[in-house]
Coordinates of C-alpha atoms in Angstrom, one line a residue:
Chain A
X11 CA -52.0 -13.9 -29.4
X12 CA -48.5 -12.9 -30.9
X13 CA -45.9 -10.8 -29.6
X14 CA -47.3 -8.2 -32.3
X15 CA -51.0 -8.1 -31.6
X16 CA -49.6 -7.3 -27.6
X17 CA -48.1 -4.7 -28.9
X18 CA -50.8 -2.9 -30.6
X19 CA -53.5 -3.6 -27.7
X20 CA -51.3 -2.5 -24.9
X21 CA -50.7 0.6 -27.5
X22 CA -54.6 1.0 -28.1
X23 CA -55.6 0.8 -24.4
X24 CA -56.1 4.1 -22.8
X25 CA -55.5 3.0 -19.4
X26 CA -51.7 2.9 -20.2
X27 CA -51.4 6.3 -21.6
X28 CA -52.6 8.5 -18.6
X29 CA -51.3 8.8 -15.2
X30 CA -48.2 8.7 -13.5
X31 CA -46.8 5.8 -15.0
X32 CA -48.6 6.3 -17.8
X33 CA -46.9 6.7 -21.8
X34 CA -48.1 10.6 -21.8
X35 CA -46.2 11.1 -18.5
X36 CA -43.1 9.2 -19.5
X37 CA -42.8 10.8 -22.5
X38 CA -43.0 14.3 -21.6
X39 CA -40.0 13.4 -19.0
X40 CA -38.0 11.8 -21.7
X41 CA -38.4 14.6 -24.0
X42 CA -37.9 17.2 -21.5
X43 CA -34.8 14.9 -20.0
X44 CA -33.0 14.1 -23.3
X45 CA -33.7 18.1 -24.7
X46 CA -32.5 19.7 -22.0
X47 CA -28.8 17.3 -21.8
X48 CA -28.6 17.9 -25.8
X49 CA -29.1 21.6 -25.4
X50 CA -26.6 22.1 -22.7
X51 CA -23.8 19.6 -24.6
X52 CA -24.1 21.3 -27.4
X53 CA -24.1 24.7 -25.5
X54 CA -21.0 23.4 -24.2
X55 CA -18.8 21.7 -27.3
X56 CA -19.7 23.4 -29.8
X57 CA -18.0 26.5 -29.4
X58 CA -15.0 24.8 -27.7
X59 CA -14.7 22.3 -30.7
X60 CA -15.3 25.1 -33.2
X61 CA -12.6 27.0 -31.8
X62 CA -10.1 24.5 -31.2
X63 CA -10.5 23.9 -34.7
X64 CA -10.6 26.9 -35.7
X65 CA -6.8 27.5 -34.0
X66 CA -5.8 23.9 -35.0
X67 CA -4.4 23.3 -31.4
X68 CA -5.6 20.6 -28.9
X69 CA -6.9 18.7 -31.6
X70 CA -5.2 15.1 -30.1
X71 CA -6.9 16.1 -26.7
X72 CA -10.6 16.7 -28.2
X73 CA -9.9 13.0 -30.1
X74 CA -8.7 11.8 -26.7
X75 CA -11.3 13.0 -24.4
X76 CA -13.8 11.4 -27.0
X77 CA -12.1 8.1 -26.8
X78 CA -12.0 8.5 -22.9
X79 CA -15.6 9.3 -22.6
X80 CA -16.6 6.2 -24.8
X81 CA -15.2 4.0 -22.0
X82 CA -17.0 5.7 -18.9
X83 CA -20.2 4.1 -19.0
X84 CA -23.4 6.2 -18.5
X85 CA -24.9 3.8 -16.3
X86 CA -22.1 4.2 -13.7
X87 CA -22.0 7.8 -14.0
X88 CA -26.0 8.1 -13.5
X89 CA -25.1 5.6 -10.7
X90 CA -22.3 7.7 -9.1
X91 CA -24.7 10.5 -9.3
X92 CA -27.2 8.8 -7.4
X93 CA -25.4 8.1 -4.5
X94 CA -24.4 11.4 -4.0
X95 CA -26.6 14.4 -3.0
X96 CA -27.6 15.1 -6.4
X97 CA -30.3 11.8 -5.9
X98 CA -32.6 14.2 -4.6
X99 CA -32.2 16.9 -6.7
X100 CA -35.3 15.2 -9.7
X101 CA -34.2 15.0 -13.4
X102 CA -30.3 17.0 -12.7
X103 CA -28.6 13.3 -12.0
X104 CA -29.8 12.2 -15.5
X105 CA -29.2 14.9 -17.2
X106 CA -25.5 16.0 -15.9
X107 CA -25.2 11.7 -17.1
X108 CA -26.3 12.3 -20.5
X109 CA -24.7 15.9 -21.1
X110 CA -21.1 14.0 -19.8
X111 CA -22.0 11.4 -22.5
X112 CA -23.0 14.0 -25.5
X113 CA -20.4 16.2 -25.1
X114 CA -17.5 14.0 -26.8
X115 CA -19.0 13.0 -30.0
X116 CA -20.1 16.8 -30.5
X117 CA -16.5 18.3 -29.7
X118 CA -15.0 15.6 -32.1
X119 CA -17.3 16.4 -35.1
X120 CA -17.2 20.4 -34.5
X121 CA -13.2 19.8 -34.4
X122 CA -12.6 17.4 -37.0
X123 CA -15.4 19.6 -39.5
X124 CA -13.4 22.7 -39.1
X125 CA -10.1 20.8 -39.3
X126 CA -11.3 19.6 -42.3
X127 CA -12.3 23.2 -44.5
X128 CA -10.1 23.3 -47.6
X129 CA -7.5 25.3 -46.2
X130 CA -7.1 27.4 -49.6
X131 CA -10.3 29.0 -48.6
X132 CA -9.2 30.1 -45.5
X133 CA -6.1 31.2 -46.4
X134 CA -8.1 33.5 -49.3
X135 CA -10.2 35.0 -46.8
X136 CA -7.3 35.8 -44.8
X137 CA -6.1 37.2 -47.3
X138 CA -9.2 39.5 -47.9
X139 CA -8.5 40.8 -44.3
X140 CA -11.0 38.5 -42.1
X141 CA -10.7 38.8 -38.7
X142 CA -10.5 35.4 -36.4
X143 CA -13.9 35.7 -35.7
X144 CA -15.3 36.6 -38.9
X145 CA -13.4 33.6 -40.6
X146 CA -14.9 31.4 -38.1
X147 CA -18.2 32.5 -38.7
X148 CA -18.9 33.4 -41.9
X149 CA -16.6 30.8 -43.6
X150 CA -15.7 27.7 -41.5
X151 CA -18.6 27.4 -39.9
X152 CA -20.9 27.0 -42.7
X153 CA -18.5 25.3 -44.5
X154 CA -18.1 22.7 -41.8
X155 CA -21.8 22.8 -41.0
X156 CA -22.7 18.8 -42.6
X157 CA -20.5 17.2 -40.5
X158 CA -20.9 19.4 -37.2
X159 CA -24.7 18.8 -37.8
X160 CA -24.1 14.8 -38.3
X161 CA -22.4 14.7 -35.0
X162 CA -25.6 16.6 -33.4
X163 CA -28.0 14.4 -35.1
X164 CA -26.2 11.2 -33.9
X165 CA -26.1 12.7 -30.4
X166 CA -29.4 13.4 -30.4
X167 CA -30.4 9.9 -31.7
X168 CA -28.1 8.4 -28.4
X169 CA -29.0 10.4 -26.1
X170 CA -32.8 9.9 -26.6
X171 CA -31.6 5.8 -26.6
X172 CA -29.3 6.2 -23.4
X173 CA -32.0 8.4 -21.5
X174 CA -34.0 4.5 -21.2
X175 CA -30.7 4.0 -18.5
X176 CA -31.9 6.3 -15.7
X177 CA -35.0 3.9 -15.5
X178 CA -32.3 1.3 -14.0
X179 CA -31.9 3.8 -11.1
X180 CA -35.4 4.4 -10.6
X181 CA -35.4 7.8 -12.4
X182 CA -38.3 8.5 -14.7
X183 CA -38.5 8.6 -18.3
X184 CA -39.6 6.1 -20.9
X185 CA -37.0 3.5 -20.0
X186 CA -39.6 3.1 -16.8
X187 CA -42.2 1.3 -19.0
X188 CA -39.5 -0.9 -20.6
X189 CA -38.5 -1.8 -17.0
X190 CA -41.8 -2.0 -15.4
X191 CA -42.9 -4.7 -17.9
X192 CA -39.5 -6.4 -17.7
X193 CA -40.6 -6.8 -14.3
X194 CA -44.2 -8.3 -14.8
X195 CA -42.6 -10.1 -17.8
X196 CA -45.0 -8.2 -19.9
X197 CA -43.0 -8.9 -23.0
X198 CA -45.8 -6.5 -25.1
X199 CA -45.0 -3.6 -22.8
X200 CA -41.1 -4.2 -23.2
X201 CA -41.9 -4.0 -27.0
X202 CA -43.8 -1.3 -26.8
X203 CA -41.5 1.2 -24.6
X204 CA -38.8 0.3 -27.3
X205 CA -40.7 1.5 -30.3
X206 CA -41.5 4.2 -28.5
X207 CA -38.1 5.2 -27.5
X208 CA -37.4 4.2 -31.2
X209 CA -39.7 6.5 -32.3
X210 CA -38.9 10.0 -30.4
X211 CA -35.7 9.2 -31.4
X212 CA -36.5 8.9 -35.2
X213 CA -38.8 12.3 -34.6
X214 CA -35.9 14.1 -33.2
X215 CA -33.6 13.3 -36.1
X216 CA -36.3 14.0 -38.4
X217 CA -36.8 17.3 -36.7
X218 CA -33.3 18.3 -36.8
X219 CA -32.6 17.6 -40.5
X220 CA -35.7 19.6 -41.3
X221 CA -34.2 22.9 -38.8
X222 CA -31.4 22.1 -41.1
X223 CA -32.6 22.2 -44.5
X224 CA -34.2 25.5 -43.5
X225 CA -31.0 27.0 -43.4
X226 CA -29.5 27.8 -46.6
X227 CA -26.6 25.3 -47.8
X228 CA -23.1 27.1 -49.3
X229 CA -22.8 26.7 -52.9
X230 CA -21.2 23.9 -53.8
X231 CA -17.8 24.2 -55.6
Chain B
X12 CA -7.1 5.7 1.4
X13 CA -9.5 5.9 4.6
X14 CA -8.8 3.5 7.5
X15 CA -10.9 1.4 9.6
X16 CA -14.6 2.3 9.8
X17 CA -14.5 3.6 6.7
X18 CA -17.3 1.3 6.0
X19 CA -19.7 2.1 8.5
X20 CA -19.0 5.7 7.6
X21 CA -19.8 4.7 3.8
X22 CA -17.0 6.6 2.5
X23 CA -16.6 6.8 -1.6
X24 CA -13.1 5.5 -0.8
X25 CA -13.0 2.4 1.6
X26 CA -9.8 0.2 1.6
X27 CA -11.7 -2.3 3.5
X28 CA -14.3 -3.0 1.1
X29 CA -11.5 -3.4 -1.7
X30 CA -9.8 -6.3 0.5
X31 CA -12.7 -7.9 2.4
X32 CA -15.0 -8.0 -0.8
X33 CA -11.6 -8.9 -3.5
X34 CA -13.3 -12.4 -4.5
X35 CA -16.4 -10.7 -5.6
X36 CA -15.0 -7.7 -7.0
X37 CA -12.7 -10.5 -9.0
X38 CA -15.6 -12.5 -10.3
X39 CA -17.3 -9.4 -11.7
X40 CA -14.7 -8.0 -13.2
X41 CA -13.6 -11.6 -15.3
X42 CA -16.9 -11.8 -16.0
X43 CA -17.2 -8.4 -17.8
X44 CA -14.2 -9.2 -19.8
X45 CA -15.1 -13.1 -20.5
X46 CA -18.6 -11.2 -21.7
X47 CA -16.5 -8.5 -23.6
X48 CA -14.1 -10.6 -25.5
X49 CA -16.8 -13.2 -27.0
X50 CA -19.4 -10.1 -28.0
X51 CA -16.1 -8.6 -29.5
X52 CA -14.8 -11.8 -31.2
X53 CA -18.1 -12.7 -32.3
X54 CA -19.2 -9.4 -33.3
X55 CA -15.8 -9.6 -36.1
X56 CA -16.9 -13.3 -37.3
X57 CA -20.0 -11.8 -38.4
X58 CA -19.0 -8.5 -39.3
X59 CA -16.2 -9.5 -41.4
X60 CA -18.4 -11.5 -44.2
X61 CA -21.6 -9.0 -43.7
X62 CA -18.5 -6.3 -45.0
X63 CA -17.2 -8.7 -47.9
X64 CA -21.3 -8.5 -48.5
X65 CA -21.6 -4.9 -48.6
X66 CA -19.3 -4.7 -50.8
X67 CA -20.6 -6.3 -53.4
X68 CA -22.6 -3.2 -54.8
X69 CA -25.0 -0.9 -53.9
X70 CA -27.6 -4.0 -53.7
X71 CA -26.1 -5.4 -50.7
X72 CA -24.5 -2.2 -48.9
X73 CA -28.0 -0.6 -48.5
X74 CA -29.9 -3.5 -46.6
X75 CA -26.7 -4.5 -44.6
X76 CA -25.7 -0.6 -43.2
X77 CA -29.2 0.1 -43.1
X78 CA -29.7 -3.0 -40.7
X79 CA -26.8 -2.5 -38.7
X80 CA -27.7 1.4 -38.0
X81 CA -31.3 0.4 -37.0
X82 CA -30.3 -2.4 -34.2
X83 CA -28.0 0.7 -33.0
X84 CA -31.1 2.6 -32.6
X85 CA -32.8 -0.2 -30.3
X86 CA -32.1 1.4 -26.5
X87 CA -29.8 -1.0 -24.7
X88 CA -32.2 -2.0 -21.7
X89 CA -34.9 -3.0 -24.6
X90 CA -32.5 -5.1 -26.5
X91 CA -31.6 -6.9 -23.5
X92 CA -35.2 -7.3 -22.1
X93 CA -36.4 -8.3 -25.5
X94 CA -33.7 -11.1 -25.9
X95 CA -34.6 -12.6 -22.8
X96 CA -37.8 -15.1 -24.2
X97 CA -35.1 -16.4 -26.6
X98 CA -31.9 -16.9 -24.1
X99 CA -33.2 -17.2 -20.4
X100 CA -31.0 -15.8 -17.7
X101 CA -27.8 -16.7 -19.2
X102 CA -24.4 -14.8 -20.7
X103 CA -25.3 -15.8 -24.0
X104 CA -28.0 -13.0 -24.0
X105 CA -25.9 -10.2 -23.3
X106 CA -23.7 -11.3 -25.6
X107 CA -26.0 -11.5 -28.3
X108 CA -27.3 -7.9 -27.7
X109 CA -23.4 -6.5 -27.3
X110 CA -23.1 -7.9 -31.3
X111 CA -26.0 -7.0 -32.6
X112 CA -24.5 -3.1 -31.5
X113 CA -21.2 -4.2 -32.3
X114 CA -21.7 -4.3 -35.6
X115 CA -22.4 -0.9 -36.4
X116 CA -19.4 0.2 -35.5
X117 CA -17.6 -3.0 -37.2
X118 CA -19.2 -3.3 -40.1
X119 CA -18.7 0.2 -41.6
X120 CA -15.1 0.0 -40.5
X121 CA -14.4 -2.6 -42.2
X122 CA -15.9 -1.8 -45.6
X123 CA -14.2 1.8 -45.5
X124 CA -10.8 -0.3 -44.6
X125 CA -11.5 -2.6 -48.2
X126 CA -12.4 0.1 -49.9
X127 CA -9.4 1.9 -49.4
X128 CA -7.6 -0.3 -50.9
X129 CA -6.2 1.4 -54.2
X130 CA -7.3 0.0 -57.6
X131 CA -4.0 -0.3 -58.6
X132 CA -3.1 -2.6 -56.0
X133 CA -5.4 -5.1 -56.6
X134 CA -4.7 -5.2 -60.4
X135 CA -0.9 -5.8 -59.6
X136 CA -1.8 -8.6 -57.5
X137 CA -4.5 -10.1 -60.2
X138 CA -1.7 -9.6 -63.2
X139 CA 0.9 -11.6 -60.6
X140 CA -1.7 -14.2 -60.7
X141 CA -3.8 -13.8 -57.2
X142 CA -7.1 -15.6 -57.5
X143 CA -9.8 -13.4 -55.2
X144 CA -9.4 -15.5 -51.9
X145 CA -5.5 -14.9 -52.0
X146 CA -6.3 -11.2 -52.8
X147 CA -8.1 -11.2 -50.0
X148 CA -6.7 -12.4 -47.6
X149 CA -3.0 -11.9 -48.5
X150 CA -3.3 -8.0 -49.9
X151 CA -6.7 -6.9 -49.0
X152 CA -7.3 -7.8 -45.4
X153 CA -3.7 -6.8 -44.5
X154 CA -4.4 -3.4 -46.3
X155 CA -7.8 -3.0 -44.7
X156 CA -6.2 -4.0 -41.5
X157 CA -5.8 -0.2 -39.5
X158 CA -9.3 0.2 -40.4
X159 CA -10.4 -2.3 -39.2
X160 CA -8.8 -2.3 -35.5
X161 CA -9.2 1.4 -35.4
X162 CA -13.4 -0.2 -35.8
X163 CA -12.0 -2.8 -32.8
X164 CA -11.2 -0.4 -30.6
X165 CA -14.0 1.3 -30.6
X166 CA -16.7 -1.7 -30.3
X167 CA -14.5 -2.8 -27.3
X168 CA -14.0 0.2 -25.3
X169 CA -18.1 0.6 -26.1
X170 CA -18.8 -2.5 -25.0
X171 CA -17.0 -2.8 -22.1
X172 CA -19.1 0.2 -20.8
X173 CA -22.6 -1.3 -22.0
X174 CA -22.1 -4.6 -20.6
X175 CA -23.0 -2.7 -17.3
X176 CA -26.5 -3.0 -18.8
X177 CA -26.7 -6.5 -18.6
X178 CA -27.1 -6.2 -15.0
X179 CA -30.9 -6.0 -15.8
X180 CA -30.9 -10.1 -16.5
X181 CA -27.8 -10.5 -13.8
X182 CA -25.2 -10.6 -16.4
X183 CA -23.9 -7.7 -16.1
X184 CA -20.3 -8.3 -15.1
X185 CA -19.7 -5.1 -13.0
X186 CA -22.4 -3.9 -13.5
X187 CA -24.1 -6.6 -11.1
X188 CA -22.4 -4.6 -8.3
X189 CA -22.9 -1.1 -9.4
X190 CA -27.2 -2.1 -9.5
X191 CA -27.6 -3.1 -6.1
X192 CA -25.2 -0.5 -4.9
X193 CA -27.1 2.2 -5.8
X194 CA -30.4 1.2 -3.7
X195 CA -28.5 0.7 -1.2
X196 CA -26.6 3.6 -1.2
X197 CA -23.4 2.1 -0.5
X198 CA -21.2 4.7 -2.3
X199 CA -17.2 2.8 -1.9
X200 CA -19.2 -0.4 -4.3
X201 CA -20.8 2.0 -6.7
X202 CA -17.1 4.1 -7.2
X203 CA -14.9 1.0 -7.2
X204 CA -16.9 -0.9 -9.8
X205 CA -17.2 2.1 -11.7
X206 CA -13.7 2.9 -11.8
X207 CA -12.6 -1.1 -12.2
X208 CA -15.1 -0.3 -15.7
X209 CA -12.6 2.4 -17.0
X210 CA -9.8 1.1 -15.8
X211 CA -11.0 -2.4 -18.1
X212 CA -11.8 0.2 -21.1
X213 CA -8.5 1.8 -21.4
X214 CA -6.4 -1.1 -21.0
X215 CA -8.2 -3.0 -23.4
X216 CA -7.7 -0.1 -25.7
X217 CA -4.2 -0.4 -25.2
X218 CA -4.1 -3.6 -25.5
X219 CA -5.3 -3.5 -29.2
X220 CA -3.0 -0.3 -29.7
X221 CA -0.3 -3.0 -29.4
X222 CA -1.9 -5.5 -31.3
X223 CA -2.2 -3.2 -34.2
X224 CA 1.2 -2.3 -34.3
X225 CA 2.2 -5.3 -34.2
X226 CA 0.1 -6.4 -36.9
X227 CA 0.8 -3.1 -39.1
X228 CA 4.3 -2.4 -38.9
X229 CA 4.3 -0.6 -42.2
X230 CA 2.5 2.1 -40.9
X231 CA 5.3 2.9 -38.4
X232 CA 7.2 2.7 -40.8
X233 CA 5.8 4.8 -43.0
X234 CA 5.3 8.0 -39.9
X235 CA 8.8 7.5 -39.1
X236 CA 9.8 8.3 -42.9
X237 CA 7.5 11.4 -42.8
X238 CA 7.0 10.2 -46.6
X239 CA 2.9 10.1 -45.8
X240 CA 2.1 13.6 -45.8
X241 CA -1.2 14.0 -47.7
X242 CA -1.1 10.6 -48.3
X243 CA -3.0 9.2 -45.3
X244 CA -6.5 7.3 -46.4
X245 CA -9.1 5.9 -44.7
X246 CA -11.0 7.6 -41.5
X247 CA -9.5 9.7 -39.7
X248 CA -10.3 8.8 -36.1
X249 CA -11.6 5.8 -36.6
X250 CA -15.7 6.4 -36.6
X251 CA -17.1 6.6 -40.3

């Protein structure tokens, strides 16, 4: 029997959906684990890259801190985390991991989307006697609004991918079937936690662009 | 930095683990870059033509991008696991899986860095008689070149932090500590190798910061004049 036809019994068979260990369980950790670190992250960037952009200033230190978090890796953070008290507080060590992780990406693409608004336009609404606040809101912000939602799709999409790590530590989540059949050199189950992982990933994107569309687009010029 | 005892006291700082383990802490630490370099090199050998590919129309762009995205979708500890019936135990697997995420990040760099190239270059160099591999390689890929590292330093500096992954198949450079660390709870191995990581990632980066200005000199040049106001093409930090 191929790698494929594994994939669809272990899938099919019941047994591996309920449970602790089961897909159902798993799931529900790596949706509530990966929701909850996007939701703070973007909590957290958004307005800071918004408003940085919206002033112009610190723009070198949002494209900085984004370079600098690309090099710590998650899996050492998670690990760090693990050895400190937090290992006993459940899901917090993964999720502090993934919200350190999201947070770049999101505070570059808020940034770099309000940097980019055709400054003609904001000058014209100065001119019409905007305050900072209204600017921000009512023009660069839905102005800006593709590429600040790009860089929360994209985080989304790794952050559902990277949540797989806190398996490595023993933490919960889907990455735990990927690793429990690594360890029984079930290569069907290894297959299987990736299209999964693959597939709440896809979900979430698909979700977001459709909370997206829902929202009207500005006219375009 | 703590004094003796700081062992048995499993302090995050230990001076004593730094000099009584050095030869281990070595190994891993040329093993994450030996791991880094060939995903990196070989990641550009295959990027490089899959770009000239891409560019070729709309054909080509929209399989090769489309590819390249997907493999980025693939969660690290799968792609690893999953290469393991074709590799074994060996570098060569985490090498494989660092390219295949690599590319992403290459690929797309490189084709905005070609396509930047303005028109009316390449028909100067075609009326002064450049056949396309001289084009390419003498105007292009010189032209494409900021780009292109810009992509460089962003594969390496990711890839030196998802080698860690490797550990899973023991080829994990330091990330082989930072795994059997954490069971252990022996917090002065988890915080060295995990600062030894960084410290990797940002001089690598800097490392290639030199490298591309030594290899784009022009584009000194050209800040120092403050003649490129408004003028400046390709992506902006980088990421496309």
């Amino acid at each position: 029997m191929g790698v494929p036809g594994g994939v669809l019994d272990w899938l099919a068979d019941g047994a591996n959906w309920s449970g602790e260990n089961g897909v159902w369980h798993r799931l529900a950790e790596h949706a509530l684990v990966s929701g909850t670190a996007l939701a703070l992250a973007c909590a957290l960037a958004l307005p800071v890259g918004l408003w940085l952009g919206h002033t112009g200033r610190g723009g070198a230190l949002a494209v900085n801190l984004s370079n600098i978090g690309r090099a710590v890796p998650v899996f050492a953070v998670l690990a760090l985390f693990m050895v400190s008290p937090l290992r006993s507080a459940g899901h917090v060590p993964t999720v502090a991991a993934l919200v350190l992780f999201a947070v770049p990406p999101l505070l570059t693409n808020a940034y770099v989307g309000v940097r980019g608004v055709d400054r003609s336009v904001v000058e014209a609404a100065r001119g019409m006697g905007m305050s900072a606040g209204q600017l921000l809101l009512r023009v660069e912000l839905p102005l800006a609004r593709p590429l600040v939602m790009t860089g929360v799709r994209s985080a989304a999409v790794q952050v559902v991918a990277t949540a797989t790590i806190a398996a490595m530590v023993g933490q919960g989540g889907l990455g735990r079937i990927i690793t429990a059949g690594f360890n029984t050199y079930n290569t069907a189950q290894v297959v299987a936690g990736a299209l999964l992982v693959a597939g709440l990933a896809l979900l979430v994107e698909g979700a977001l662009l459709a909370v997206d569309r829902l929202f009207p687009r500005p006219a375009a010029r | 930095m703590a004094g003796q005892g700081c062992l048995v006291a499993n302090d995050w700082l230990c001076w004593e683990y730094v000099a009584s383990r050095s030869e281990e802490l070595t190994d891993a630490a040329v093993q994450h870059v030996w791991i880094t370099a060939a995903s990196v090199l070989t990641g550009l050998a295959v990027a490089v033509p899959l770009a000239l590919l891409a560019r070729r129309g709309r054909r080509w762009a929209a399989p090769v991008l489309g590819l390249t995205t997907l493999l980025y979708t693939i969660p690290s500890l799968a792609m690893f696991s999953l290469l393991l019936p074709l590799f074994g135990l060996s570098a060569a697997l985490v090498v494989t899986g660092l390219v295949l995420y690599s590319l992403t990040i290459l690929v797309r760099n490189t084709l905005a860095g070609l396509e930047a190239v303005p028109e009316e270059v390449r028909e100067a160099a075609r009326g002064m008689g450049y056949g396309p591999g001289r084009l390419l390689w003498q105007v292009e890929l010189p032209l494409a070149m900021p780009a292109l590292l810009a992509g460089v330093r962003i594969a390496t500096v990711s890839t030196v932090a998802l080698t860690t992954i490797g550990s899973i198949v023991g080829k994990g450079g330091l990330g082989n500590l930072i795994a059997p660390a954490v069971s252990s709870n022996f917090k002065a191995q988890v915080l060295t190798a995990s600062l030894l990581c960084v410290l990797l990632a940002v001089a690598a980066d800097l490392l290639l910061l030199g490298v591309q200005r030594l290899l784009t000199p022009w584009a000194r040049a050209a800040v120092a004049d403050g003649a490129d106001g408004g003028r400046r093409r390709g992506p902006r930090n980088g990421e496309v």
